[in-house]
PDB file of C-alpha atoms and ligand atoms in Angstrom:
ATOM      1  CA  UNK Y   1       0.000   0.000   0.000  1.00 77.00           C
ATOM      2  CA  UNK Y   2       2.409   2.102   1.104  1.00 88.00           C
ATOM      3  CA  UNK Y   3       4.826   0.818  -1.561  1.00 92.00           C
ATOM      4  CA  UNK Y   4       2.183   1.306  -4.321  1.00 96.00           C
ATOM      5  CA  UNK Y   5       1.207   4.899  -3.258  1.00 97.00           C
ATOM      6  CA  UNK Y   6       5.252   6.087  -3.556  1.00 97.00           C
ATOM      7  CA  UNK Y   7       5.502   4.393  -7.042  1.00 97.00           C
ATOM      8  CA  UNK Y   8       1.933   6.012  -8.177  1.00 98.00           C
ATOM      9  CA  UNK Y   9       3.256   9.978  -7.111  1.00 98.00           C
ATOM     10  CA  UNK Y  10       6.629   9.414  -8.764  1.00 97.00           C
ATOM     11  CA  UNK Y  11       5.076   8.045 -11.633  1.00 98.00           C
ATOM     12  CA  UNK Y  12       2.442  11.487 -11.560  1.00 98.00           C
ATOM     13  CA  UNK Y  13       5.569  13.554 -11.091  1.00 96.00           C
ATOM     14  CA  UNK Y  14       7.398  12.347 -13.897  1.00 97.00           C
ATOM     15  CA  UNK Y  15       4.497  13.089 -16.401  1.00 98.00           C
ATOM     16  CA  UNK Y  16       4.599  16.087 -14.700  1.00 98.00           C
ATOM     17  CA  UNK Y  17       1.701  16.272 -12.767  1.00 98.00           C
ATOM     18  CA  UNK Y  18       1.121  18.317  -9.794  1.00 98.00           C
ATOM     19  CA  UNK Y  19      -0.192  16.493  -6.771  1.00 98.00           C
ATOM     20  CA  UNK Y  20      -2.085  18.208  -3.838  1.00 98.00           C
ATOM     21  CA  UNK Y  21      -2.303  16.059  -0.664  1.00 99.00           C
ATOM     22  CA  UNK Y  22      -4.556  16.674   2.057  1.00 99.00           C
ATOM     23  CA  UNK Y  23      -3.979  14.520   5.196  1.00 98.00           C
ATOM     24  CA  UNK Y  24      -6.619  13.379   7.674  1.00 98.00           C
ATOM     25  CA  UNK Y  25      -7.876  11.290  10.226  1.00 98.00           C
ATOM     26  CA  UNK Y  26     -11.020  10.467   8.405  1.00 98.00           C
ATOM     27  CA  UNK Y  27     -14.678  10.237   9.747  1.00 97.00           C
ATOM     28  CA  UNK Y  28     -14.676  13.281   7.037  1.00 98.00           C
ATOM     29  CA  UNK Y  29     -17.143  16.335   7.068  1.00 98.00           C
ATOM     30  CA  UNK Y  30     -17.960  19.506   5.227  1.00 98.00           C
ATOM     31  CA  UNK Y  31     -14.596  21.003   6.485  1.00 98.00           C
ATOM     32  CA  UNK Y  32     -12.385  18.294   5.027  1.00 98.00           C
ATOM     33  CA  UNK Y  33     -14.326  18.101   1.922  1.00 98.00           C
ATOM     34  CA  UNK Y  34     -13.271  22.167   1.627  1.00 98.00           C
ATOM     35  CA  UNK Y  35      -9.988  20.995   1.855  1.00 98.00           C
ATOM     36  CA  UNK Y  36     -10.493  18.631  -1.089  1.00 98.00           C
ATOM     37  CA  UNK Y  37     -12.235  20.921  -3.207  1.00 98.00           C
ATOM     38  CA  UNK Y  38      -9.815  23.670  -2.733  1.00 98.00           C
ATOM     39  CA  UNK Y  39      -6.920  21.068  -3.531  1.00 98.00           C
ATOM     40  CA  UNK Y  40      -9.142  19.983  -7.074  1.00 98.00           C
ATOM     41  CA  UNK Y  41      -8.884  23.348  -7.962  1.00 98.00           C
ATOM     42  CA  UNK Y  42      -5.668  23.828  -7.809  1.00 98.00           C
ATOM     43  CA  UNK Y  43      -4.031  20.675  -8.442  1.00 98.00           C
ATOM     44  CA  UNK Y  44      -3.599  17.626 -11.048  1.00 98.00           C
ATOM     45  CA  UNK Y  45      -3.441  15.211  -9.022  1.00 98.00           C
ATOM     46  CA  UNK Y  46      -5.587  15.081  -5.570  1.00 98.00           C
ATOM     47  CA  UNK Y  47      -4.565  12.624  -2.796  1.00 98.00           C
ATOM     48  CA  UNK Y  48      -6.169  12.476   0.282  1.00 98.00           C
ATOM     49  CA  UNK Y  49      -5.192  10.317   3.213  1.00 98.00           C
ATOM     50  CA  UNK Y  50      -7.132   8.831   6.499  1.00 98.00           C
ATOM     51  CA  UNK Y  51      -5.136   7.748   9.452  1.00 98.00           C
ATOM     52  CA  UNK Y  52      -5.849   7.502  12.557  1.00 98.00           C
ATOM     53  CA  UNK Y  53      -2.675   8.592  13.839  1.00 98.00           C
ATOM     54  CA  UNK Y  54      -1.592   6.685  17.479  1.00 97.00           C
ATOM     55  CA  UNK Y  55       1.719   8.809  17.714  1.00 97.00           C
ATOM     56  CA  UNK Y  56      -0.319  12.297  18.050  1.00 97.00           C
ATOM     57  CA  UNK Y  57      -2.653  10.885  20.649  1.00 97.00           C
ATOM     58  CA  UNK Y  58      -1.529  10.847  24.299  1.00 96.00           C
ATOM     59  CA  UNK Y  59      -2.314   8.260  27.149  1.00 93.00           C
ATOM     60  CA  UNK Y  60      -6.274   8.513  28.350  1.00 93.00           C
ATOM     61  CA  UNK Y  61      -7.014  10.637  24.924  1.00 96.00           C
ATOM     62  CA  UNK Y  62      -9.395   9.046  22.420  1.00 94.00           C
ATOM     63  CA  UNK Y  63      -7.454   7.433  20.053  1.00 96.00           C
ATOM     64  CA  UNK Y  64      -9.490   3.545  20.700  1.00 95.00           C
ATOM     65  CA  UNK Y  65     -12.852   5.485  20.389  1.00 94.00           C
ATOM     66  CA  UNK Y  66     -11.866   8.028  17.458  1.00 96.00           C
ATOM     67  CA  UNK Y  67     -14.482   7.946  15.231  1.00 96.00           C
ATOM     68  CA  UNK Y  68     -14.105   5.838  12.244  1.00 96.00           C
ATOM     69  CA  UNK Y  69     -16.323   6.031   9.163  1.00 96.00           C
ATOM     70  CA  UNK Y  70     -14.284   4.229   6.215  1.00 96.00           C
ATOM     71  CA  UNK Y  71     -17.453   3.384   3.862  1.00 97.00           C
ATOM     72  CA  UNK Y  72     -18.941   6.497   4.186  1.00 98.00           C
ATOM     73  CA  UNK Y  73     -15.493   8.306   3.409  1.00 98.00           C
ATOM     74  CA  UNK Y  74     -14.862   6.901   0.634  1.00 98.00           C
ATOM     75  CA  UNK Y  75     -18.059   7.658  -1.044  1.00 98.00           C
ATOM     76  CA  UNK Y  76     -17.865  11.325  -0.337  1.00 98.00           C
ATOM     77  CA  UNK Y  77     -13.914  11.475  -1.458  1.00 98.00           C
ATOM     78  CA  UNK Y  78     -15.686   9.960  -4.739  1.00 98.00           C
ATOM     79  CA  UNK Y  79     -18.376  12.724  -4.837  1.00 98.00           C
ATOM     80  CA  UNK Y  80     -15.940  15.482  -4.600  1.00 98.00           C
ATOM     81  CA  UNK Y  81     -13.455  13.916  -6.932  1.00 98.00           C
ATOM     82  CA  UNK Y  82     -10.447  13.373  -5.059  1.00 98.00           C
ATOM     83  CA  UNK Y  83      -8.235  11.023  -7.695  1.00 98.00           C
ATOM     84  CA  UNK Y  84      -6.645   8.680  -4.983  1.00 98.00           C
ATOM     85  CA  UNK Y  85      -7.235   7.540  -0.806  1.00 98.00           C
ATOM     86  CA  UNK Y  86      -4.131   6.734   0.874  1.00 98.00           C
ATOM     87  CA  UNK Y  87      -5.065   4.607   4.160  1.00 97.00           C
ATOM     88  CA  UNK Y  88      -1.849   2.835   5.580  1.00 96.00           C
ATOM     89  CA  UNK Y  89      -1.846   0.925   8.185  1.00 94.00           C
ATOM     90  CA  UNK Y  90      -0.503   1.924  11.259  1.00 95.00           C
ATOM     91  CA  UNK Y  91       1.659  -1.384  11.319  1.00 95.00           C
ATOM     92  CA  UNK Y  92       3.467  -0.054   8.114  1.00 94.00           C
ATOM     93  CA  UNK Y  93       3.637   3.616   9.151  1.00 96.00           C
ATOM     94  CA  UNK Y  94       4.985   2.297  12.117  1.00 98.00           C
ATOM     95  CA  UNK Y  95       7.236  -1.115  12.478  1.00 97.00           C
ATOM     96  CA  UNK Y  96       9.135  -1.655  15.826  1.00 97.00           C
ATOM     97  CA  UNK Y  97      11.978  -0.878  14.367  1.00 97.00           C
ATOM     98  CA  UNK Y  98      11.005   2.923  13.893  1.00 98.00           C
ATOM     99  CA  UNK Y  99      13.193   5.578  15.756  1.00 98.00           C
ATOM    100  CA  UNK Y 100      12.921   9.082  14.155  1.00 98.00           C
ATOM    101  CA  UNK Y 101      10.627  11.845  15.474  1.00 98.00           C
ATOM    102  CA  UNK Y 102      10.429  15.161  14.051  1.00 98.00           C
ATOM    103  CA  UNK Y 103       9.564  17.791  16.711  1.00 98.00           C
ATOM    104  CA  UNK Y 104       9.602  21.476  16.253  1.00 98.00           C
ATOM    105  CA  UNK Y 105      10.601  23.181  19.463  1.00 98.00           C
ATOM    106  CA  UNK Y 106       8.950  25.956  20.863  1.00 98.00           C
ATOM    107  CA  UNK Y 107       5.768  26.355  19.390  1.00 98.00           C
ATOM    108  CA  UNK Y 108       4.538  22.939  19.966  1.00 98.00           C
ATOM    109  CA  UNK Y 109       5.421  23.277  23.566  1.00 98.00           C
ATOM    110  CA  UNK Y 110       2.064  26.227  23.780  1.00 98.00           C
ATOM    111  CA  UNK Y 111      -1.348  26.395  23.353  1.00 98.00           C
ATOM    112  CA  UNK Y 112      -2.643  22.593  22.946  1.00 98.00           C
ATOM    113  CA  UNK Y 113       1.120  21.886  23.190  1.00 98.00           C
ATOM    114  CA  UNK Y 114       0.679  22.482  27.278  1.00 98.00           C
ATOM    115  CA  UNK Y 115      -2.080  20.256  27.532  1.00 98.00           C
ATOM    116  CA  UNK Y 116      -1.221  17.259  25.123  1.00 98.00           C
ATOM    117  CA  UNK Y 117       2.602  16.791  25.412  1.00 97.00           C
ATOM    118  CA  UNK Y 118       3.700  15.003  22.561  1.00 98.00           C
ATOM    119  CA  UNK Y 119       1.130  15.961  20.374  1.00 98.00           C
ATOM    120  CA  UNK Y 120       2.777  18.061  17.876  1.00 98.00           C
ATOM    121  CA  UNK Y 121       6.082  16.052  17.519  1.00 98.00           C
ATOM    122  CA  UNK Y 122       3.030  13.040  16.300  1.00 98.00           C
ATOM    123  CA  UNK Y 123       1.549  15.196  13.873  1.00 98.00           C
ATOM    124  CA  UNK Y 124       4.705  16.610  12.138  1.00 99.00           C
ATOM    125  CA  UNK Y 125       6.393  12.967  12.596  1.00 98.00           C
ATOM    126  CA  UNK Y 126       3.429  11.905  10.661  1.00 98.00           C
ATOM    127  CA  UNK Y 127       2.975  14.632   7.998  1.00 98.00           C
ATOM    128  CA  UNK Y 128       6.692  14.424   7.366  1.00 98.00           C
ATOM    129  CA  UNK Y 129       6.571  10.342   6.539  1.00 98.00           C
ATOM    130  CA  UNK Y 130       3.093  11.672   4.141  1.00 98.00           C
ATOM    131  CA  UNK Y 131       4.768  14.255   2.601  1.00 98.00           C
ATOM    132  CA  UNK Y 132       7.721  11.807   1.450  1.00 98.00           C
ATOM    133  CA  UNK Y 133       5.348   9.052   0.196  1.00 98.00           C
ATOM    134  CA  UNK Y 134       2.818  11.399  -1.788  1.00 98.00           C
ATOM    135  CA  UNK Y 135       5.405  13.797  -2.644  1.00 98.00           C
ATOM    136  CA  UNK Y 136       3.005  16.972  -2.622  1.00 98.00           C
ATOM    137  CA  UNK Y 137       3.478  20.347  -4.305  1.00 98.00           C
ATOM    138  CA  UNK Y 138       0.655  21.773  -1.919  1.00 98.00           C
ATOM    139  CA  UNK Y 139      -0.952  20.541   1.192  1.00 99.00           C
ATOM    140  CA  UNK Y 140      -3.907  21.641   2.338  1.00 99.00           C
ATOM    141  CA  UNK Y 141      -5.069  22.258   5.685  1.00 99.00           C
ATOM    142  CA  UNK Y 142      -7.927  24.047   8.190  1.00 98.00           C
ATOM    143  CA  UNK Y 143      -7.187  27.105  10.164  1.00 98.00           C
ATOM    144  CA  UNK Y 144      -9.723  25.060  12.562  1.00 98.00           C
ATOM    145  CA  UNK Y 145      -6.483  23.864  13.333  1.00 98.00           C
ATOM    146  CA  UNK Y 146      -4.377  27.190  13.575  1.00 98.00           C
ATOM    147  CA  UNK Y 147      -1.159  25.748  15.884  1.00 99.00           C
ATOM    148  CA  UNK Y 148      -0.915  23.139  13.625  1.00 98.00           C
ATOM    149  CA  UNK Y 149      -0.142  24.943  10.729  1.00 99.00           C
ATOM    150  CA  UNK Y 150       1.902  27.478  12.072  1.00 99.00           C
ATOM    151  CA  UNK Y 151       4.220  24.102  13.318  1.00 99.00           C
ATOM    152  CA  UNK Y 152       3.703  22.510   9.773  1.00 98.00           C
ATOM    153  CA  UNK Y 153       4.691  25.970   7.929  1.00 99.00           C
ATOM    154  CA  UNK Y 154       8.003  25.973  10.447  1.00 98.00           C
ATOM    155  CA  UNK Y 155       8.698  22.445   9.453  1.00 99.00           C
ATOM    156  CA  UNK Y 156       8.346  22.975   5.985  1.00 98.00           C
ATOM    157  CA  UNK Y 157      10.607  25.913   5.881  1.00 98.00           C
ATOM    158  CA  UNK Y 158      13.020  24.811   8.643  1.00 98.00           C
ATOM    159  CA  UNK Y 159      13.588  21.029   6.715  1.00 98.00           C
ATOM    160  CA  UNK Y 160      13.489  22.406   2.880  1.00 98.00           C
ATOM    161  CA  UNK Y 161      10.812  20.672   2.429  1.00 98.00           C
ATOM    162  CA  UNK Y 162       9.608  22.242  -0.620  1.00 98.00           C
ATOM    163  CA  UNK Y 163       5.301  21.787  -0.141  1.00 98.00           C
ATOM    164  CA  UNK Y 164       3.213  24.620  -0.144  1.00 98.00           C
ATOM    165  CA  UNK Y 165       1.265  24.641   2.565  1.00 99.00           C
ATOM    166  CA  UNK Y 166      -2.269  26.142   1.861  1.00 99.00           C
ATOM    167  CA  UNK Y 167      -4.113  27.333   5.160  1.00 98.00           C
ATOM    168  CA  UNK Y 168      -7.904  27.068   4.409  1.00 98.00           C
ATOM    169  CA  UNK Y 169     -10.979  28.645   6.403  1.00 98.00           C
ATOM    170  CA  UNK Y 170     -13.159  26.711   8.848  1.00 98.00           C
ATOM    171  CA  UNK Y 171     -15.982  25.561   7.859  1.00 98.00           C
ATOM    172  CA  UNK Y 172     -18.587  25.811  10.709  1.00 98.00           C
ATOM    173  CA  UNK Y 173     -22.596  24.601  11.529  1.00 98.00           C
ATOM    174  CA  UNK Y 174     -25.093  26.881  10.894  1.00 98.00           C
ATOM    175  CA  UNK Y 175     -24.749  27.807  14.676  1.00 98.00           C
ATOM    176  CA  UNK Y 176     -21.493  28.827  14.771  1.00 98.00           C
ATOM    177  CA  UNK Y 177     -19.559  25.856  16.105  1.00 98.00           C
ATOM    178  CA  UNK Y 178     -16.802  24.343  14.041  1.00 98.00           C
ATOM    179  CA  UNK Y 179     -17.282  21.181  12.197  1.00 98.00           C
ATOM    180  CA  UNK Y 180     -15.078  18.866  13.963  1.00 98.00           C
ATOM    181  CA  UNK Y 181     -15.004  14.862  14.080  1.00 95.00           C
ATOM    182  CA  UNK Y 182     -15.240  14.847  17.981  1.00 95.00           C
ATOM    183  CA  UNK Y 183     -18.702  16.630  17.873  1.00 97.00           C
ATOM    184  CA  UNK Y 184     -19.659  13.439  17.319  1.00 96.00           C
ATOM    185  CA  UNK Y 185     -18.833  12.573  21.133  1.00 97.00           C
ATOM    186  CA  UNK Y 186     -21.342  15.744  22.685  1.00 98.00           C
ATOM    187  CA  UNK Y 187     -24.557  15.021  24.080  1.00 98.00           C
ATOM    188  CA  UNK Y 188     -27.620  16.861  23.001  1.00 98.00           C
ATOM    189  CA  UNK Y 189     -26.850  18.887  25.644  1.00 98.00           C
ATOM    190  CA  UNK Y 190     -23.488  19.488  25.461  1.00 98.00           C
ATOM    191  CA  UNK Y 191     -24.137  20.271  21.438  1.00 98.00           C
ATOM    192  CA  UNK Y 192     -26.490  22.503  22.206  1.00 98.00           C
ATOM    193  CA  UNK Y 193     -24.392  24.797  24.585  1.00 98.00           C
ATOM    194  CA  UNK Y 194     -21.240  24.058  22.066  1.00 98.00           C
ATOM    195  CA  UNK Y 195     -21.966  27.347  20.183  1.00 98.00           C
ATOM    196  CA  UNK Y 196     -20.527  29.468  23.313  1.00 98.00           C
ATOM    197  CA  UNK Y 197     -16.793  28.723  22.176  1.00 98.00           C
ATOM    198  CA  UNK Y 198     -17.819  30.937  18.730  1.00 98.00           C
ATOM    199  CA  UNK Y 199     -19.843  33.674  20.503  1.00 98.00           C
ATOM    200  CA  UNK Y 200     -16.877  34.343  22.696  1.00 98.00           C
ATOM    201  CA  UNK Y 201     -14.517  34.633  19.782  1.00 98.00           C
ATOM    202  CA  UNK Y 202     -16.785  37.116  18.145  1.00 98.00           C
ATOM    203  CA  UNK Y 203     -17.058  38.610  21.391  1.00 98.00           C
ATOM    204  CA  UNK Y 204     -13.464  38.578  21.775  1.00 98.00           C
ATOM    205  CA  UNK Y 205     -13.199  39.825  18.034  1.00 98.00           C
ATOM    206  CA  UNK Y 206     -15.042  43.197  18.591  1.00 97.00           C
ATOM    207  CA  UNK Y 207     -13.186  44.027  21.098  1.00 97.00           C
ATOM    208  CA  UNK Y 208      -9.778  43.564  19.418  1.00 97.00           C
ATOM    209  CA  UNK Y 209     -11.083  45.513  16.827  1.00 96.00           C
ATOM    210  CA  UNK Y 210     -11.914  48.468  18.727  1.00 95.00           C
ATOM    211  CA  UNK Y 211      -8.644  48.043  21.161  1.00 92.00           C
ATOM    212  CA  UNK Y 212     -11.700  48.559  23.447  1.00 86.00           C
ATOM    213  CA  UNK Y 213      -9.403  47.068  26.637  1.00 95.00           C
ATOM    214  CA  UNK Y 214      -5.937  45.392  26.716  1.00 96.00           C
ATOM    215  CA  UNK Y 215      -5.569  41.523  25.755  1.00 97.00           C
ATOM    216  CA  UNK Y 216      -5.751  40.996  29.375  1.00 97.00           C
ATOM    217  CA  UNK Y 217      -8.372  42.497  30.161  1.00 98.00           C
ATOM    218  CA  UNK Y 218     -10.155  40.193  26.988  1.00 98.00           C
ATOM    219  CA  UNK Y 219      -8.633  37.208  27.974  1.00 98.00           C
ATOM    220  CA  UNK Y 220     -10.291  37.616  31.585  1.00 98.00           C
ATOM    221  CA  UNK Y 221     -13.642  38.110  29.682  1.00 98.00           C
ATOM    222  CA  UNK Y 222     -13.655  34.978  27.825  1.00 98.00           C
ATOM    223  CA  UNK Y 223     -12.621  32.937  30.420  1.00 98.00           C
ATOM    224  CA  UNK Y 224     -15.615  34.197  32.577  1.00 98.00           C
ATOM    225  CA  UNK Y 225     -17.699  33.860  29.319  1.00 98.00           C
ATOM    226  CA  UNK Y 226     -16.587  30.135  28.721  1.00 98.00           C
ATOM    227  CA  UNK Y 227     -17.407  29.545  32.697  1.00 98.00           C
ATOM    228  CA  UNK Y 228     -21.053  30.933  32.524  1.00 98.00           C
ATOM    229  CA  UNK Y 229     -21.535  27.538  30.351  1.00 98.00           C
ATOM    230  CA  UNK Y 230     -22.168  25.274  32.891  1.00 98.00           C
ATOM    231  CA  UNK Y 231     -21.672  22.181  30.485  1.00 98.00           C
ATOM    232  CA  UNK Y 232     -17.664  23.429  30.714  1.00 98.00           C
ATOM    233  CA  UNK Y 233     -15.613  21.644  32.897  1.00 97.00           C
ATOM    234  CA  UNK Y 234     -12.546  22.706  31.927  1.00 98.00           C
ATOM    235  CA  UNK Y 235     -11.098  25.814  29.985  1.00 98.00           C
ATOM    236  CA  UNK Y 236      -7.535  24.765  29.521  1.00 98.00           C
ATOM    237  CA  UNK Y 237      -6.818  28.104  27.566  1.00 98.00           C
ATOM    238  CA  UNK Y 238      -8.117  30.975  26.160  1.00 98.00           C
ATOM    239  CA  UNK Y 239      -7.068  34.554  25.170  1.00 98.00           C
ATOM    240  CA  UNK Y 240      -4.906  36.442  22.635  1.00 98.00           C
ATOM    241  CA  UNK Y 241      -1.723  35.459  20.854  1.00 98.00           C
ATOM    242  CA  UNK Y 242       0.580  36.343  18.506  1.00 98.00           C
ATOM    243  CA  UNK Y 243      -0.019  33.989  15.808  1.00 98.00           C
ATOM    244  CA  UNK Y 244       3.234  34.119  14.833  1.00 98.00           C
ATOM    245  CA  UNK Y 245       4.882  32.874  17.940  1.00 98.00           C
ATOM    246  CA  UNK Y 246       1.582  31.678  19.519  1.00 98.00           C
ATOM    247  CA  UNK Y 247       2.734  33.851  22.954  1.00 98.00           C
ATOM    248  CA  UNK Y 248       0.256  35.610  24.389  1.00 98.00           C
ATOM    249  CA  UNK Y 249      -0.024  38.971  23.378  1.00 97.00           C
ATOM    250  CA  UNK Y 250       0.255  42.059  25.511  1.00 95.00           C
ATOM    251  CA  UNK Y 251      -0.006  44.501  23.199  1.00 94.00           C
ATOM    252  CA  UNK Y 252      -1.557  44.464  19.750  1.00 94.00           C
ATOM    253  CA  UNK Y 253       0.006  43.910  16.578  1.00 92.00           C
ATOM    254  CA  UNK Y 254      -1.697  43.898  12.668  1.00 95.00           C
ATOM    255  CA  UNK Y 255      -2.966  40.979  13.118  1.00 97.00           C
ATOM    256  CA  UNK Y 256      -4.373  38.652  16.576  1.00 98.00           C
ATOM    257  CA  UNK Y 257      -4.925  35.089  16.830  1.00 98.00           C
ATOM    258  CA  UNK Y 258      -8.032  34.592  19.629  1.00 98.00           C
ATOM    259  CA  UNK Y 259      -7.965  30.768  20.320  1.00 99.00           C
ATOM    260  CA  UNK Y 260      -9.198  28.457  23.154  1.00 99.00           C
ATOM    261  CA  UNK Y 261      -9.758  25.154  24.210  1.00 98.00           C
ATOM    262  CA  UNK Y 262     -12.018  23.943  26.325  1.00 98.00           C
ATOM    263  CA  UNK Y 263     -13.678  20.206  27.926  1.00 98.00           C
ATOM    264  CA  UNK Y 264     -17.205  19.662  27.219  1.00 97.00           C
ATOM    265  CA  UNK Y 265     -17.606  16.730  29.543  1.00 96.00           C
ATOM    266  CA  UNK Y 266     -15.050  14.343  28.596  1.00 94.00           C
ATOM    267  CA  UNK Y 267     -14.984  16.428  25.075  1.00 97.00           C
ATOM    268  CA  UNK Y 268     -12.135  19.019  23.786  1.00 97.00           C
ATOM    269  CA  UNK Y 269     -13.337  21.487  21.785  1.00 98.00           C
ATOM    270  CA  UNK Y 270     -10.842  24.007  19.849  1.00 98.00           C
ATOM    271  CA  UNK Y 271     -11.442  27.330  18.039  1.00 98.00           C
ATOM    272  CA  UNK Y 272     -10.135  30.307  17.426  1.00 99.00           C
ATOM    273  CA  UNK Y 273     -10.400  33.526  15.203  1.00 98.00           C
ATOM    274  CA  UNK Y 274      -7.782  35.653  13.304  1.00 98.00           C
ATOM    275  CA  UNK Y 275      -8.681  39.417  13.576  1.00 98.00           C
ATOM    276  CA  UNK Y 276      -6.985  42.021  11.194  1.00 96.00           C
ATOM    277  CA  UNK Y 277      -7.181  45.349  12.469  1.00 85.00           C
TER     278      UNK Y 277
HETATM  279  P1  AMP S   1      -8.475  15.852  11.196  1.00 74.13           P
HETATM  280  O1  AMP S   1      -9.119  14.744  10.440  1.00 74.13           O
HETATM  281  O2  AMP S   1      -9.276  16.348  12.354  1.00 74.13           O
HETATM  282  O3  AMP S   1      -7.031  15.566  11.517  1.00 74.13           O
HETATM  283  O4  AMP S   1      -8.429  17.096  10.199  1.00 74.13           O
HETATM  284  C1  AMP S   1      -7.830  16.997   8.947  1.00 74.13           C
HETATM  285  C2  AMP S   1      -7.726  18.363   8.343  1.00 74.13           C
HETATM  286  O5  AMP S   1      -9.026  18.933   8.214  1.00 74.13           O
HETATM  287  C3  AMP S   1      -6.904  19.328   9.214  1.00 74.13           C
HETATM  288  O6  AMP S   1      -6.094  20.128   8.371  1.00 74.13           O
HETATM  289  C4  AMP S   1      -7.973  20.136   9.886  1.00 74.13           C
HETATM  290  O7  AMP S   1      -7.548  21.431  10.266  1.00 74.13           O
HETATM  291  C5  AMP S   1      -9.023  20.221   8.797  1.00 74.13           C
HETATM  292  N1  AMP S   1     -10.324  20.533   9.384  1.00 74.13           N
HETATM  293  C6  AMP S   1     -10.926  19.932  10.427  1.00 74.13           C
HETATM  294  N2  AMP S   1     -12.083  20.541  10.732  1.00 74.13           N
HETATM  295  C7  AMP S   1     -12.205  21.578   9.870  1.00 74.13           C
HETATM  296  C8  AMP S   1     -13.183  22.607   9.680  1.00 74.13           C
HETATM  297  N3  AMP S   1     -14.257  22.697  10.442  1.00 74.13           N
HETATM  298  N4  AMP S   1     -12.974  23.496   8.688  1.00 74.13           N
HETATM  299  C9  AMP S   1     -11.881  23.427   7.900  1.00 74.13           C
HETATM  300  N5  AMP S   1     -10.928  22.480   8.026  1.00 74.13           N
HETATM  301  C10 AMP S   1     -11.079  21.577   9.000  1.00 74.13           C
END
């Protein structure tokens, strides 16, 4: 599989085909599917891969109950025309006798980084093995997921790795929330109150926009505006970066990254917002 998937992008590349790659873990929804489409415009050749990734997850995270959907995948992938699937096996991606990791330093270590150590150095461990079988001239991926492409973008650059790596808006429910595998896990409850995490970034958003108070100040607001939601057990971090360096900000620059992440029962929910002044 693996084999056959680095043979069929070299061939593509020789006949000089462009191939746009757009990795995920599957159980796909409208927001992957913008990925796909945005890739089919762009590109020759579309890959798109589902794996269920065990190096990103950490002990007691979901990994065993991720939501798998590998029928109904592959049916959508058909309707919006990706050209090829790429699911390897984890025994493959993986054998016992594999030793390198690929970790970028410093920005992995904030945001989610705090709260899921080892996350990061999985994903770009992963995305770095992907990018060398499918051999991508672009790869695609959410803003839903804002750290992660900031770390991808610095691996990219830092290892010469030649991809383009194309950043593309979240896709969210009528509602607000962003489309996300994991809202799968909330209750009717829990889905209904889900919203809140959007309403503060808007929030959050106008009052960037207007400097109305110092990040501080705004950070202090969303926190007590994630706690009103009594469904919200945990807010492991909310307020207003540099999305750059993903440091909290303390002053404000041309552009602020508003992200947080909170638990929803035994759920975590990300978003986040980038406001230009
Ligand atoms: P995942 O399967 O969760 O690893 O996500 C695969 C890719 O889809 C990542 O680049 C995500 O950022 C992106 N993605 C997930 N949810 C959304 C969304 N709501 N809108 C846009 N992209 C998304």
């Amino acid at each position: 599989m693996l084999r056959v998937m680095q043979d069929t992008a070299k061939r593509h590349l020789y006949q000089g085909k462009s191939i746009g790659f757009v990795p995920t873990m599957g159980a796909l929804h409208e927001g992957h599917l913008s990925l796909v489409k945005r890739a089919r415009s762009e590109c020759d050749i579309v890959v798109v891969s589902i794996f269920v990734n065990p190096l990103q997850f950490g002990q007691g995270e979901d990994f065993e109950r991720y939501p798998r959907d590998s029928e109904g995948d592959r049916e959508k992938l058909l309707r919006a025309r990706a050209d090829i699937l790429f699911a390897p096996d984890a025994a493959a991606q993986y054998p016992e006798s594999f030793s390198t990791h690929v970790t970028v330093s410093a920005l992995s270590e904030r945001l989610c980084g705090a709260f899921r150590p080892g996350h990061f150095s999985g994903v770009t461990t992963v995305v770095c093995k992907l990018f060398h079988i499918v051999r991508p001239v672009s790869a695609y991926f959410g803003q839903k997921d804002y750290q992660q492409t900031v770390i991808i973008k610095r691996m990219v650059e830092d290892l010469n790795m030649g991809v383009e790596v194309v950043v593309v808006p979240t896709v969210r429910e009528p509602d607000g929330l962003a489309l996300s595998s994991r809202n799968a896990y909330l209750s009717p409850a829990e889905r209904k109150a889900a919203p809140v995490l959007y309403r503060t970034l808007l929030a959050a958003s106008q009052e960037v926009k207007a400097q109305a108070a110092p990040p501080v100040e705004i950070k202090a607001r969303m926190h007590a505006a994630l706690l009103q939601e009594s469904l919200i057990s945990e807010v492991q971090y909310a307020g207003v970066y540099d999305p750059a360096t993903l440091e909290e900000a303390t002053e404000f620059g041309k552009r602020t990254l508003l992200a947080l992440a909170v638990k929803m029962g035994s759920t975590r929910l990300i978003d986040n917002l980038l406001v230009d002044r």
